[in-house]
N, C-alpha and C. Protein backbone atom coordinates (compact mmCIF):
# COMPACT_ATOMS: atom_id res chain seq x y z
N MET A 1 -52.52 -42.78 21.68
CA MET A 1 -53.73 -43.00 20.89
C MET A 1 -53.56 -42.50 19.47
N GLY A 2 -52.43 -41.88 19.16
CA GLY A 2 -52.19 -41.42 17.80
C GLY A 2 -52.86 -40.10 17.51
N THR A 3 -52.78 -39.68 16.26
CA THR A 3 -53.37 -38.42 15.84
C THR A 3 -54.89 -38.52 15.86
N PRO A 4 -55.58 -37.60 16.54
CA PRO A 4 -57.05 -37.65 16.57
C PRO A 4 -57.63 -37.33 15.20
N LEU A 5 -58.65 -38.07 14.81
CA LEU A 5 -59.28 -37.90 13.51
C LEU A 5 -60.78 -37.67 13.68
N ALA A 6 -61.35 -36.98 12.71
CA ALA A 6 -62.80 -36.79 12.68
C ALA A 6 -63.28 -36.91 11.24
N LEU A 7 -64.47 -37.46 11.04
CA LEU A 7 -65.02 -37.61 9.70
C LEU A 7 -65.54 -36.25 9.22
N GLY A 8 -65.07 -35.84 8.06
CA GLY A 8 -65.49 -34.56 7.50
C GLY A 8 -65.76 -34.70 6.01
N ILE A 9 -66.22 -33.64 5.41
CA ILE A 9 -66.51 -33.65 3.98
C ILE A 9 -65.83 -32.44 3.34
N ARG A 10 -64.95 -32.69 2.39
CA ARG A 10 -64.17 -31.61 1.77
C ARG A 10 -65.01 -30.80 0.79
N SER A 11 -65.89 -31.49 0.07
CA SER A 11 -66.72 -30.81 -0.93
C SER A 11 -68.18 -31.05 -0.58
N PRO A 12 -68.83 -30.10 0.10
CA PRO A 12 -70.22 -30.28 0.50
C PRO A 12 -71.10 -30.70 -0.67
N SER A 13 -72.04 -31.58 -0.39
CA SER A 13 -72.99 -32.15 -1.36
C SER A 13 -72.39 -33.29 -2.17
N HIS A 14 -71.08 -33.55 -2.02
CA HIS A 14 -70.44 -34.66 -2.73
C HIS A 14 -70.08 -35.74 -1.72
N LEU A 15 -70.90 -36.77 -1.65
CA LEU A 15 -70.70 -37.80 -0.63
C LEU A 15 -69.37 -38.53 -0.79
N ASP A 16 -68.87 -38.57 -2.03
CA ASP A 16 -67.60 -39.28 -2.23
C ASP A 16 -66.40 -38.50 -1.70
N SER A 17 -66.64 -37.29 -1.16
CA SER A 17 -65.53 -36.52 -0.59
C SER A 17 -65.48 -36.64 0.93
N LEU A 18 -66.31 -37.54 1.49
CA LEU A 18 -66.20 -37.83 2.92
C LEU A 18 -64.84 -38.47 3.20
N GLU A 19 -64.15 -37.99 4.21
CA GLU A 19 -62.85 -38.56 4.54
C GLU A 19 -62.48 -38.23 5.97
N TRP A 20 -61.51 -39.01 6.47
CA TRP A 20 -61.01 -38.77 7.82
C TRP A 20 -59.99 -37.65 7.79
N LEU A 21 -60.20 -36.66 8.63
CA LEU A 21 -59.32 -35.49 8.69
C LEU A 21 -58.76 -35.35 10.10
N GLU A 22 -57.56 -34.79 10.18
CA GLU A 22 -57.00 -34.52 11.50
C GLU A 22 -57.89 -33.52 12.23
N SER A 23 -58.09 -33.76 13.50
CA SER A 23 -58.94 -32.87 14.29
C SER A 23 -58.17 -32.40 15.52
N GLU A 24 -58.64 -31.31 16.07
CA GLU A 24 -58.03 -30.81 17.29
C GLU A 24 -58.35 -31.76 18.44
N ASP A 25 -57.39 -31.89 19.35
CA ASP A 25 -57.63 -32.71 20.53
C ASP A 25 -58.79 -32.16 21.33
N GLN A 26 -59.69 -33.03 21.76
CA GLN A 26 -60.73 -32.61 22.68
C GLN A 26 -60.10 -32.38 24.04
N ASP A 27 -60.66 -31.48 24.80
CA ASP A 27 -60.17 -31.22 26.15
C ASP A 27 -60.22 -32.52 26.95
N GLN A 28 -59.07 -32.99 27.37
CA GLN A 28 -59.00 -34.27 28.07
C GLN A 28 -59.11 -34.14 29.58
N GLN A 29 -59.31 -32.93 30.08
CA GLN A 29 -59.52 -32.76 31.51
C GLN A 29 -60.87 -33.36 31.88
N LEU A 30 -60.86 -34.28 32.81
CA LEU A 30 -62.06 -35.05 33.12
C LEU A 30 -62.81 -34.50 34.32
N SER A 31 -64.12 -34.36 34.16
CA SER A 31 -65.00 -34.17 35.30
C SER A 31 -65.32 -35.55 35.86
N ASP A 32 -65.94 -35.59 37.02
CA ASP A 32 -66.22 -36.87 37.66
C ASP A 32 -67.10 -37.78 36.82
N ASP A 33 -67.99 -37.16 35.97
CA ASP A 33 -68.91 -37.97 35.17
C ASP A 33 -68.54 -38.01 33.69
N ASP A 34 -67.32 -37.63 33.35
CA ASP A 34 -66.84 -37.69 31.97
C ASP A 34 -66.24 -39.05 31.65
N VAL A 35 -66.33 -39.43 30.37
CA VAL A 35 -65.72 -40.68 29.89
C VAL A 35 -65.08 -40.40 28.54
N VAL A 36 -63.87 -40.89 28.35
CA VAL A 36 -63.17 -40.79 27.07
C VAL A 36 -63.19 -42.17 26.42
N VAL A 37 -63.66 -42.21 25.17
CA VAL A 37 -63.83 -43.48 24.46
C VAL A 37 -62.98 -43.51 23.20
N GLN A 38 -62.23 -44.59 23.03
CA GLN A 38 -61.51 -44.86 21.79
C GLN A 38 -62.50 -45.52 20.84
N VAL A 39 -62.91 -44.81 19.81
CA VAL A 39 -64.00 -45.27 18.94
C VAL A 39 -63.53 -46.40 18.02
N GLN A 40 -64.35 -47.45 17.95
CA GLN A 40 -64.06 -48.61 17.10
C GLN A 40 -65.03 -48.71 15.92
N ALA A 41 -66.22 -48.14 16.06
CA ALA A 41 -67.22 -48.19 14.98
C ALA A 41 -68.16 -47.01 15.15
N ILE A 42 -68.63 -46.46 14.04
CA ILE A 42 -69.58 -45.36 14.09
C ILE A 42 -70.85 -45.74 13.33
N GLY A 43 -71.96 -45.13 13.73
CA GLY A 43 -73.20 -45.31 13.01
C GLY A 43 -73.58 -44.00 12.34
N LEU A 44 -73.90 -44.05 11.06
CA LEU A 44 -74.33 -42.86 10.33
C LEU A 44 -75.84 -42.92 10.13
N THR A 45 -76.51 -41.80 10.38
CA THR A 45 -77.96 -41.74 10.30
C THR A 45 -78.40 -40.80 9.17
N PHE A 46 -79.70 -40.68 9.01
CA PHE A 46 -80.24 -39.77 8.00
C PHE A 46 -79.82 -38.33 8.28
N ARG A 47 -79.66 -38.00 9.54
CA ARG A 47 -79.16 -36.66 9.91
C ARG A 47 -77.80 -36.40 9.26
N ASP A 48 -76.92 -37.39 9.28
CA ASP A 48 -75.59 -37.22 8.70
C ASP A 48 -75.65 -37.06 7.19
N TYR A 49 -76.58 -37.77 6.57
CA TYR A 49 -76.78 -37.62 5.13
C TYR A 49 -77.20 -36.19 4.80
N LEU A 50 -78.12 -35.64 5.59
CA LEU A 50 -78.59 -34.28 5.35
C LEU A 50 -77.47 -33.27 5.53
N ILE A 51 -76.60 -33.51 6.53
CA ILE A 51 -75.45 -32.62 6.73
C ILE A 51 -74.52 -32.68 5.53
N ALA A 52 -74.21 -33.88 5.08
CA ALA A 52 -73.29 -34.05 3.96
C ALA A 52 -73.83 -33.43 2.67
N LYS A 53 -75.16 -33.43 2.52
CA LYS A 53 -75.79 -32.87 1.33
C LYS A 53 -76.14 -31.39 1.48
N GLU A 54 -75.70 -30.79 2.59
CA GLU A 54 -75.96 -29.37 2.89
C GLU A 54 -77.46 -29.07 2.99
N GLN A 55 -78.23 -30.03 3.43
CA GLN A 55 -79.65 -29.83 3.63
C GLN A 55 -79.99 -29.59 5.10
N LEU A 56 -78.96 -29.62 5.94
CA LEU A 56 -79.11 -29.34 7.36
C LEU A 56 -77.96 -28.43 7.75
N ASN A 57 -78.27 -27.33 8.40
CA ASN A 57 -77.28 -26.32 8.70
C ASN A 57 -76.44 -26.70 9.92
N GLU A 58 -75.74 -27.81 9.80
CA GLU A 58 -74.82 -28.28 10.83
C GLU A 58 -73.59 -28.84 10.15
N THR A 59 -72.53 -29.01 10.92
CA THR A 59 -71.28 -29.51 10.33
C THR A 59 -70.75 -30.76 11.01
N ASP A 60 -71.20 -31.04 12.22
CA ASP A 60 -70.64 -32.17 12.98
C ASP A 60 -71.31 -33.47 12.58
N ILE A 61 -70.52 -34.37 12.01
CA ILE A 61 -71.04 -35.66 11.54
C ILE A 61 -70.96 -36.70 12.65
N GLY A 62 -71.97 -37.53 12.71
CA GLY A 62 -71.98 -38.61 13.70
C GLY A 62 -72.96 -38.35 14.83
N THR A 63 -73.72 -39.39 15.17
CA THR A 63 -74.67 -39.30 16.27
C THR A 63 -74.48 -40.46 17.25
N GLU A 64 -73.86 -41.53 16.78
CA GLU A 64 -73.72 -42.73 17.62
C GLU A 64 -72.44 -43.46 17.27
N CYS A 65 -71.88 -44.13 18.26
CA CYS A 65 -70.65 -44.89 18.02
C CYS A 65 -70.47 -45.92 19.12
N ALA A 66 -69.45 -46.74 18.96
CA ALA A 66 -69.11 -47.75 19.97
C ALA A 66 -67.60 -47.85 20.06
N GLY A 67 -67.12 -48.24 21.23
CA GLY A 67 -65.68 -48.34 21.38
C GLY A 67 -65.26 -48.81 22.75
N ILE A 68 -64.04 -48.47 23.12
CA ILE A 68 -63.43 -48.94 24.37
C ILE A 68 -63.09 -47.73 25.23
N VAL A 69 -63.46 -47.78 26.50
CA VAL A 69 -63.17 -46.68 27.41
C VAL A 69 -61.67 -46.53 27.59
N GLU A 70 -61.17 -45.32 27.33
CA GLU A 70 -59.76 -45.01 27.49
C GLU A 70 -59.49 -44.37 28.85
N ASN A 71 -60.44 -43.59 29.33
CA ASN A 71 -60.29 -42.92 30.61
C ASN A 71 -61.68 -42.60 31.13
N ALA A 72 -61.83 -42.52 32.44
CA ALA A 72 -63.16 -42.28 33.00
C ALA A 72 -63.07 -41.54 34.32
N GLY A 73 -64.03 -40.64 34.54
CA GLY A 73 -64.10 -39.91 35.81
C GLY A 73 -64.45 -40.83 36.96
N ASN A 74 -64.18 -40.36 38.16
CA ASN A 74 -64.34 -41.19 39.35
C ASN A 74 -65.78 -41.61 39.61
N LYS A 75 -66.73 -40.79 39.17
CA LYS A 75 -68.13 -41.09 39.44
C LYS A 75 -68.91 -41.47 38.18
N SER A 76 -68.18 -41.86 37.15
CA SER A 76 -68.83 -42.18 35.87
C SER A 76 -69.45 -43.56 35.85
N GLY A 77 -68.95 -44.47 36.68
CA GLY A 77 -69.44 -45.85 36.65
C GLY A 77 -68.73 -46.71 35.63
N PHE A 78 -67.74 -46.13 34.92
CA PHE A 78 -66.99 -46.88 33.92
C PHE A 78 -65.51 -46.91 34.28
N GLN A 79 -64.80 -47.83 33.67
CA GLN A 79 -63.36 -47.92 33.87
C GLN A 79 -62.67 -48.27 32.56
N LYS A 80 -61.37 -48.01 32.51
CA LYS A 80 -60.60 -48.26 31.29
C LYS A 80 -60.77 -49.70 30.84
N GLY A 81 -61.03 -49.87 29.54
CA GLY A 81 -61.19 -51.20 28.98
C GLY A 81 -62.63 -51.62 28.79
N ASP A 82 -63.58 -50.91 29.39
CA ASP A 82 -64.99 -51.26 29.21
C ASP A 82 -65.41 -51.09 27.74
N ARG A 83 -66.22 -52.00 27.27
CA ARG A 83 -66.79 -51.91 25.92
C ARG A 83 -68.13 -51.19 26.01
N VAL A 84 -68.31 -50.14 25.23
CA VAL A 84 -69.50 -49.29 25.38
C VAL A 84 -70.02 -48.82 24.02
N CYS A 85 -71.26 -48.33 24.03
CA CYS A 85 -71.78 -47.56 22.91
C CYS A 85 -72.35 -46.27 23.48
N LEU A 86 -72.50 -45.27 22.62
CA LEU A 86 -72.93 -43.98 23.14
C LEU A 86 -73.68 -43.16 22.09
N LEU A 87 -74.40 -42.17 22.59
CA LEU A 87 -75.18 -41.25 21.77
C LEU A 87 -74.62 -39.86 22.00
N SER A 88 -74.08 -39.23 20.92
CA SER A 88 -73.47 -37.92 21.06
C SER A 88 -73.28 -37.27 19.70
N ILE A 89 -73.53 -35.97 19.63
CA ILE A 89 -73.26 -35.23 18.40
C ILE A 89 -71.75 -35.24 18.13
N ALA A 90 -71.37 -35.23 16.85
CA ALA A 90 -69.96 -35.22 16.43
C ALA A 90 -69.22 -36.46 16.93
N SER A 91 -69.88 -37.60 16.86
CA SER A 91 -69.27 -38.84 17.35
C SER A 91 -68.48 -39.59 16.29
N ALA A 92 -68.47 -39.09 15.05
CA ALA A 92 -67.70 -39.74 13.99
C ALA A 92 -66.25 -39.27 14.08
N ARG A 93 -65.55 -39.78 15.06
CA ARG A 93 -64.16 -39.40 15.31
C ARG A 93 -63.43 -40.56 15.97
N SER A 94 -62.14 -40.48 16.05
CA SER A 94 -61.37 -41.59 16.60
C SER A 94 -61.41 -41.65 18.12
N VAL A 95 -61.56 -40.50 18.74
CA VAL A 95 -61.64 -40.42 20.21
C VAL A 95 -62.71 -39.41 20.55
N ILE A 96 -63.55 -39.73 21.53
CA ILE A 96 -64.61 -38.80 21.93
C ILE A 96 -64.72 -38.76 23.44
N LYS A 97 -64.97 -37.59 23.97
CA LYS A 97 -65.25 -37.43 25.40
C LYS A 97 -66.70 -36.99 25.55
N THR A 98 -67.42 -37.66 26.43
CA THR A 98 -68.82 -37.29 26.66
C THR A 98 -69.21 -37.67 28.08
N LYS A 99 -70.44 -37.36 28.45
CA LYS A 99 -70.91 -37.65 29.79
C LYS A 99 -71.33 -39.11 29.92
N ALA A 100 -71.16 -39.63 31.12
CA ALA A 100 -71.48 -41.03 31.37
C ALA A 100 -72.95 -41.34 31.11
N SER A 101 -73.81 -40.34 31.27
CA SER A 101 -75.25 -40.56 31.06
C SER A 101 -75.59 -40.88 29.62
N ALA A 102 -74.67 -40.60 28.69
CA ALA A 102 -74.91 -40.87 27.26
C ALA A 102 -74.32 -42.21 26.83
N ILE A 103 -73.79 -42.97 27.78
CA ILE A 103 -73.04 -44.20 27.48
C ILE A 103 -73.66 -45.39 28.18
N VAL A 104 -73.66 -46.54 27.51
CA VAL A 104 -74.04 -47.79 28.14
C VAL A 104 -73.02 -48.87 27.78
N ALA A 105 -72.85 -49.81 28.68
CA ALA A 105 -71.95 -50.94 28.41
C ALA A 105 -72.61 -51.89 27.42
N ILE A 106 -71.81 -52.57 26.62
CA ILE A 106 -72.33 -53.54 25.68
C ILE A 106 -71.83 -54.93 26.06
N PRO A 107 -72.64 -55.96 25.79
CA PRO A 107 -72.25 -57.32 26.17
C PRO A 107 -71.08 -57.83 25.33
N PRO A 108 -70.34 -58.79 25.85
CA PRO A 108 -69.15 -59.29 25.15
C PRO A 108 -69.44 -59.95 23.81
N TYR A 109 -70.66 -60.46 23.62
CA TYR A 109 -70.99 -61.14 22.36
C TYR A 109 -71.36 -60.18 21.25
N MET A 110 -71.56 -58.90 21.56
CA MET A 110 -71.99 -57.93 20.57
C MET A 110 -70.79 -57.24 19.93
N SER A 111 -70.77 -57.17 18.61
CA SER A 111 -69.67 -56.50 17.92
C SER A 111 -69.81 -54.99 18.06
N PHE A 112 -68.71 -54.28 17.85
CA PHE A 112 -68.76 -52.82 17.91
C PHE A 112 -69.67 -52.27 16.80
N ALA A 113 -69.64 -52.90 15.64
CA ALA A 113 -70.48 -52.44 14.53
C ALA A 113 -71.96 -52.56 14.89
N GLU A 114 -72.34 -53.69 15.50
CA GLU A 114 -73.73 -53.85 15.94
C GLU A 114 -74.10 -52.81 16.98
N ALA A 115 -73.21 -52.61 17.94
CA ALA A 115 -73.49 -51.67 19.03
C ALA A 115 -73.62 -50.24 18.52
N ALA A 116 -72.82 -49.89 17.52
CA ALA A 116 -72.86 -48.52 16.99
C ALA A 116 -74.13 -48.23 16.21
N SER A 117 -74.86 -49.26 15.84
CA SER A 117 -76.09 -49.07 15.06
C SER A 117 -77.33 -48.91 15.95
N LEU A 118 -77.19 -49.05 17.27
CA LEU A 118 -78.34 -49.13 18.15
C LEU A 118 -78.77 -47.84 18.85
N PRO A 119 -77.85 -46.98 19.32
CA PRO A 119 -78.27 -45.90 20.23
C PRO A 119 -79.38 -44.99 19.71
N SER A 120 -79.29 -44.50 18.48
CA SER A 120 -80.28 -43.55 17.98
C SER A 120 -81.66 -44.17 17.86
N VAL A 121 -81.74 -45.35 17.23
CA VAL A 121 -83.06 -45.97 17.04
C VAL A 121 -83.65 -46.42 18.37
N LEU A 122 -82.81 -46.90 19.27
CA LEU A 122 -83.32 -47.34 20.57
C LEU A 122 -83.84 -46.15 21.37
N TRP A 123 -83.10 -45.04 21.35
CA TRP A 123 -83.55 -43.85 22.08
C TRP A 123 -84.86 -43.33 21.49
N LEU A 124 -84.93 -43.24 20.16
CA LEU A 124 -86.14 -42.73 19.52
C LEU A 124 -87.36 -43.61 19.82
N ALA A 125 -87.18 -44.92 19.68
CA ALA A 125 -88.29 -45.84 19.90
C ALA A 125 -88.72 -45.83 21.36
N TYR A 126 -87.76 -45.84 22.26
CA TYR A 126 -88.08 -45.84 23.70
C TYR A 126 -88.80 -44.55 24.08
N HIS A 127 -88.28 -43.41 23.61
CA HIS A 127 -88.89 -42.12 23.93
C HIS A 127 -90.33 -42.05 23.41
N ALA A 128 -90.53 -42.52 22.19
CA ALA A 128 -91.86 -42.46 21.58
C ALA A 128 -92.86 -43.32 22.34
N LEU A 129 -92.45 -44.55 22.68
CA LEU A 129 -93.39 -45.48 23.30
C LEU A 129 -93.63 -45.20 24.78
N PHE A 130 -92.57 -44.88 25.50
CA PHE A 130 -92.70 -44.81 26.96
C PHE A 130 -92.74 -43.39 27.52
N SER A 131 -91.97 -42.48 26.94
CA SER A 131 -91.99 -41.10 27.44
C SER A 131 -93.18 -40.33 26.88
N SER A 132 -93.45 -40.50 25.58
CA SER A 132 -94.53 -39.76 24.93
C SER A 132 -95.88 -40.48 25.02
N ALA A 133 -95.91 -41.75 24.59
CA ALA A 133 -97.18 -42.48 24.55
C ALA A 133 -97.54 -43.14 25.88
N ASN A 134 -96.55 -43.31 26.75
CA ASN A 134 -96.79 -43.95 28.05
C ASN A 134 -97.46 -45.31 27.88
N LEU A 135 -96.92 -46.10 26.96
CA LEU A 135 -97.47 -47.42 26.66
C LEU A 135 -97.44 -48.30 27.90
N GLN A 136 -98.55 -49.01 28.14
CA GLN A 136 -98.68 -49.89 29.30
C GLN A 136 -98.87 -51.34 28.84
N LYS A 137 -98.58 -52.26 29.74
CA LYS A 137 -98.72 -53.68 29.46
C LYS A 137 -100.13 -54.00 29.00
N GLY A 138 -100.22 -54.75 27.90
CA GLY A 138 -101.51 -55.20 27.40
C GLY A 138 -102.23 -54.23 26.49
N GLU A 139 -101.70 -53.01 26.33
CA GLU A 139 -102.34 -52.05 25.44
C GLU A 139 -102.00 -52.37 23.99
N THR A 140 -102.67 -51.67 23.08
CA THR A 140 -102.43 -51.83 21.64
C THR A 140 -101.74 -50.59 21.12
N VAL A 141 -100.71 -50.78 20.29
CA VAL A 141 -99.97 -49.65 19.73
C VAL A 141 -99.86 -49.81 18.22
N LEU A 142 -100.02 -48.70 17.50
CA LEU A 142 -99.85 -48.70 16.04
C LEU A 142 -98.48 -48.12 15.72
N ILE A 143 -97.67 -48.90 15.03
CA ILE A 143 -96.31 -48.49 14.67
C ILE A 143 -96.24 -48.37 13.15
N HIS A 144 -96.09 -47.16 12.67
CA HIS A 144 -96.02 -46.95 11.23
C HIS A 144 -94.64 -47.35 10.69
N GLN A 145 -94.65 -47.88 9.46
CA GLN A 145 -93.41 -48.33 8.80
C GLN A 145 -92.60 -49.25 9.73
N GLY A 146 -93.23 -50.33 10.11
CA GLY A 146 -92.62 -51.25 11.06
C GLY A 146 -91.34 -51.91 10.58
N ALA A 147 -91.09 -51.91 9.28
CA ALA A 147 -89.87 -52.54 8.76
C ALA A 147 -88.67 -51.59 8.81
N SER A 148 -88.89 -50.32 9.12
CA SER A 148 -87.78 -49.38 9.24
C SER A 148 -86.97 -49.72 10.49
N CYS A 149 -85.78 -49.15 10.62
CA CYS A 149 -84.94 -49.47 11.78
C CYS A 149 -85.62 -49.04 13.08
N VAL A 150 -86.21 -47.85 13.09
CA VAL A 150 -86.91 -47.40 14.29
C VAL A 150 -88.16 -48.25 14.51
N GLY A 151 -88.86 -48.58 13.45
CA GLY A 151 -90.05 -49.42 13.57
C GLY A 151 -89.75 -50.78 14.15
N GLN A 152 -88.67 -51.42 13.68
CA GLN A 152 -88.30 -52.73 14.20
C GLN A 152 -87.98 -52.67 15.69
N MET A 153 -87.26 -51.62 16.09
CA MET A 153 -86.93 -51.48 17.50
C MET A 153 -88.19 -51.25 18.33
N ALA A 154 -89.12 -50.41 17.80
CA ALA A 154 -90.35 -50.13 18.52
C ALA A 154 -91.19 -51.40 18.69
N ILE A 155 -91.22 -52.23 17.65
CA ILE A 155 -91.97 -53.49 17.74
C ILE A 155 -91.42 -54.35 18.88
N GLN A 156 -90.11 -54.48 18.95
CA GLN A 156 -89.50 -55.32 19.98
C GLN A 156 -89.74 -54.76 21.38
N LEU A 157 -89.66 -53.44 21.53
CA LEU A 157 -89.91 -52.84 22.84
C LEU A 157 -91.36 -53.03 23.25
N ALA A 158 -92.28 -52.84 22.31
CA ALA A 158 -93.69 -53.01 22.62
C ALA A 158 -93.99 -54.46 23.00
N GLN A 159 -93.40 -55.40 22.27
CA GLN A 159 -93.62 -56.81 22.57
C GLN A 159 -93.03 -57.20 23.92
N SER A 160 -91.94 -56.56 24.31
CA SER A 160 -91.35 -56.85 25.62
C SER A 160 -92.29 -56.46 26.75
N LEU A 161 -93.21 -55.54 26.45
CA LEU A 161 -94.20 -55.09 27.42
C LEU A 161 -95.53 -55.85 27.25
N GLU A 162 -95.51 -56.84 26.37
CA GLU A 162 -96.70 -57.64 26.07
C GLU A 162 -97.84 -56.78 25.53
N ALA A 163 -97.48 -55.74 24.78
CA ALA A 163 -98.48 -54.93 24.10
C ALA A 163 -98.81 -55.56 22.75
N ARG A 164 -100.01 -55.32 22.28
CA ARG A 164 -100.39 -55.79 20.94
C ARG A 164 -99.87 -54.80 19.91
N VAL A 165 -99.19 -55.30 18.91
CA VAL A 165 -98.59 -54.44 17.89
C VAL A 165 -99.41 -54.49 16.61
N LEU A 166 -99.85 -53.32 16.16
CA LEU A 166 -100.37 -53.14 14.81
C LEU A 166 -99.33 -52.34 14.06
N THR A 167 -99.09 -52.68 12.81
CA THR A 167 -98.04 -51.97 12.09
C THR A 167 -98.38 -51.82 10.62
N THR A 168 -97.81 -50.78 10.01
CA THR A 168 -97.98 -50.57 8.58
C THR A 168 -96.67 -50.83 7.86
N THR A 169 -96.78 -51.21 6.59
CA THR A 169 -95.61 -51.39 5.74
C THR A 169 -95.95 -50.88 4.35
N SER A 170 -94.93 -50.68 3.55
CA SER A 170 -95.15 -50.16 2.20
C SER A 170 -95.04 -51.23 1.12
N SER A 171 -94.85 -52.50 1.53
CA SER A 171 -94.79 -53.58 0.54
C SER A 171 -95.14 -54.91 1.19
N THR A 172 -95.54 -55.86 0.36
CA THR A 172 -95.87 -57.19 0.85
C THR A 172 -94.65 -57.88 1.45
N SER A 173 -93.49 -57.70 0.82
CA SER A 173 -92.27 -58.35 1.32
C SER A 173 -91.90 -57.85 2.71
N MET A 174 -92.11 -56.56 2.95
CA MET A 174 -91.82 -56.02 4.28
C MET A 174 -92.80 -56.56 5.31
N GLY A 175 -94.05 -56.73 4.90
CA GLY A 175 -95.03 -57.32 5.80
C GLY A 175 -94.67 -58.76 6.15
N THR A 176 -94.22 -59.50 5.16
CA THR A 176 -93.78 -60.88 5.40
C THR A 176 -92.59 -60.92 6.35
N PHE A 177 -91.67 -59.99 6.15
CA PHE A 177 -90.50 -59.90 7.03
C PHE A 177 -90.93 -59.68 8.48
N ILE A 178 -91.83 -58.74 8.72
CA ILE A 178 -92.29 -58.46 10.08
C ILE A 178 -92.99 -59.67 10.69
N HIS A 179 -93.79 -60.34 9.89
CA HIS A 179 -94.48 -61.54 10.38
C HIS A 179 -93.50 -62.64 10.73
N ASP A 180 -92.53 -62.89 9.84
CA ASP A 180 -91.59 -63.99 10.04
C ASP A 180 -90.61 -63.74 11.19
N VAL A 181 -90.13 -62.51 11.29
CA VAL A 181 -89.08 -62.19 12.28
C VAL A 181 -89.67 -61.86 13.65
N PHE A 182 -90.73 -61.05 13.67
CA PHE A 182 -91.27 -60.58 14.95
C PHE A 182 -92.59 -61.24 15.33
N HIS A 183 -93.08 -62.13 14.46
CA HIS A 183 -94.28 -62.92 14.75
C HIS A 183 -95.51 -62.03 15.00
N VAL A 184 -95.56 -60.90 14.31
CA VAL A 184 -96.76 -60.08 14.34
C VAL A 184 -97.81 -60.76 13.46
N GLN A 185 -99.03 -60.85 13.94
CA GLN A 185 -100.07 -61.52 13.17
C GLN A 185 -100.28 -60.82 11.83
N GLU A 186 -100.52 -61.62 10.81
CA GLU A 186 -100.73 -61.06 9.48
C GLU A 186 -101.91 -60.10 9.44
N THR A 187 -102.91 -60.37 10.28
CA THR A 187 -104.09 -59.50 10.31
C THR A 187 -103.80 -58.17 11.00
N ASP A 188 -102.65 -58.07 11.65
CA ASP A 188 -102.26 -56.83 12.34
C ASP A 188 -101.21 -56.04 11.55
N ILE A 189 -100.96 -56.47 10.30
CA ILE A 189 -100.01 -55.78 9.42
C ILE A 189 -100.80 -55.17 8.27
N PHE A 190 -100.63 -53.87 8.05
CA PHE A 190 -101.46 -53.14 7.08
C PHE A 190 -100.59 -52.48 6.01
N ASP A 191 -101.15 -52.41 4.81
CA ASP A 191 -100.47 -51.82 3.66
C ASP A 191 -100.76 -50.32 3.62
N THR A 192 -99.71 -49.51 3.59
CA THR A 192 -99.90 -48.06 3.59
C THR A 192 -100.60 -47.57 2.33
N ASP A 193 -100.57 -48.36 1.25
CA ASP A 193 -101.21 -47.96 -0.01
C ASP A 193 -102.67 -48.40 -0.10
N ASP A 194 -103.13 -49.06 0.94
CA ASP A 194 -104.52 -49.54 0.94
C ASP A 194 -105.45 -48.36 1.20
N GLY A 195 -106.37 -48.11 0.28
CA GLY A 195 -107.30 -47.00 0.44
C GLY A 195 -108.22 -47.14 1.63
N ALA A 196 -108.38 -48.37 2.11
CA ALA A 196 -109.25 -48.62 3.27
C ALA A 196 -108.43 -48.79 4.55
N LEU A 197 -107.19 -48.26 4.56
CA LEU A 197 -106.27 -48.47 5.69
C LEU A 197 -106.90 -48.06 7.02
N ILE A 198 -107.44 -46.86 7.08
CA ILE A 198 -107.95 -46.35 8.36
C ILE A 198 -109.09 -47.21 8.88
N SER A 199 -110.01 -47.57 8.02
CA SER A 199 -111.14 -48.39 8.47
C SER A 199 -110.68 -49.77 8.91
N LYS A 200 -109.66 -50.31 8.26
CA LYS A 200 -109.15 -51.63 8.64
C LYS A 200 -108.45 -51.58 10.00
N ILE A 201 -107.80 -50.45 10.29
CA ILE A 201 -107.15 -50.31 11.59
C ILE A 201 -108.20 -50.13 12.69
N TYR A 202 -109.29 -49.47 12.36
CA TYR A 202 -110.35 -49.27 13.34
C TYR A 202 -110.97 -50.60 13.78
N GLN A 203 -111.00 -51.60 12.90
CA GLN A 203 -111.66 -52.86 13.22
C GLN A 203 -111.05 -53.56 14.43
N PRO A 204 -109.73 -53.83 14.45
CA PRO A 204 -109.18 -54.52 15.62
C PRO A 204 -109.12 -53.66 16.87
N THR A 205 -109.12 -52.33 16.69
CA THR A 205 -109.06 -51.43 17.85
C THR A 205 -110.45 -50.96 18.27
N GLN A 206 -111.46 -51.41 17.51
CA GLN A 206 -112.85 -51.01 17.77
C GLN A 206 -113.00 -49.49 17.79
N GLY A 207 -112.34 -48.87 16.81
CA GLY A 207 -112.46 -47.43 16.63
C GLY A 207 -111.56 -46.63 17.52
């Protein structure tokens, strides 16, 4: 697999000093539910930006990635050659070992780059709607900043449950995007700069 690499920053607060650095080998001894993945694409989030700018007291870059299974424990449910994406701290590296519970298989038509962009937003949106809000079929949900990556994912998850989506945006163009792509009714899209925002949201929800 070659020399293991990890994304690091030589000069904190200087984003142009991000570079691939040699890293120590991760312990390759496998538990039954461990999986080793040869990383093909990584996703960088706002968390990584804060780390690089020294605004977050952490050093490990990367939260999500996608790649090919290199090795897998007997009870992991994966095998060598599987295409997967995963959610894990310090995932901006060439090879990563993590638990099978943090990994899902990706379909053959999906690129590694696409797959690496999904885990964080999907987890956040799913947790917010179903674990925290306990959204049920036919209910109405308000999703703030619906044009953001998390907002777009939340809209799709809510629609899959046949929930009514109300959403806010910060510009007319973003509202048009949400209407055109996700078919949210124009009357259910609200401008965050509208001074009457709260009263307008109360109308379709009847308070």
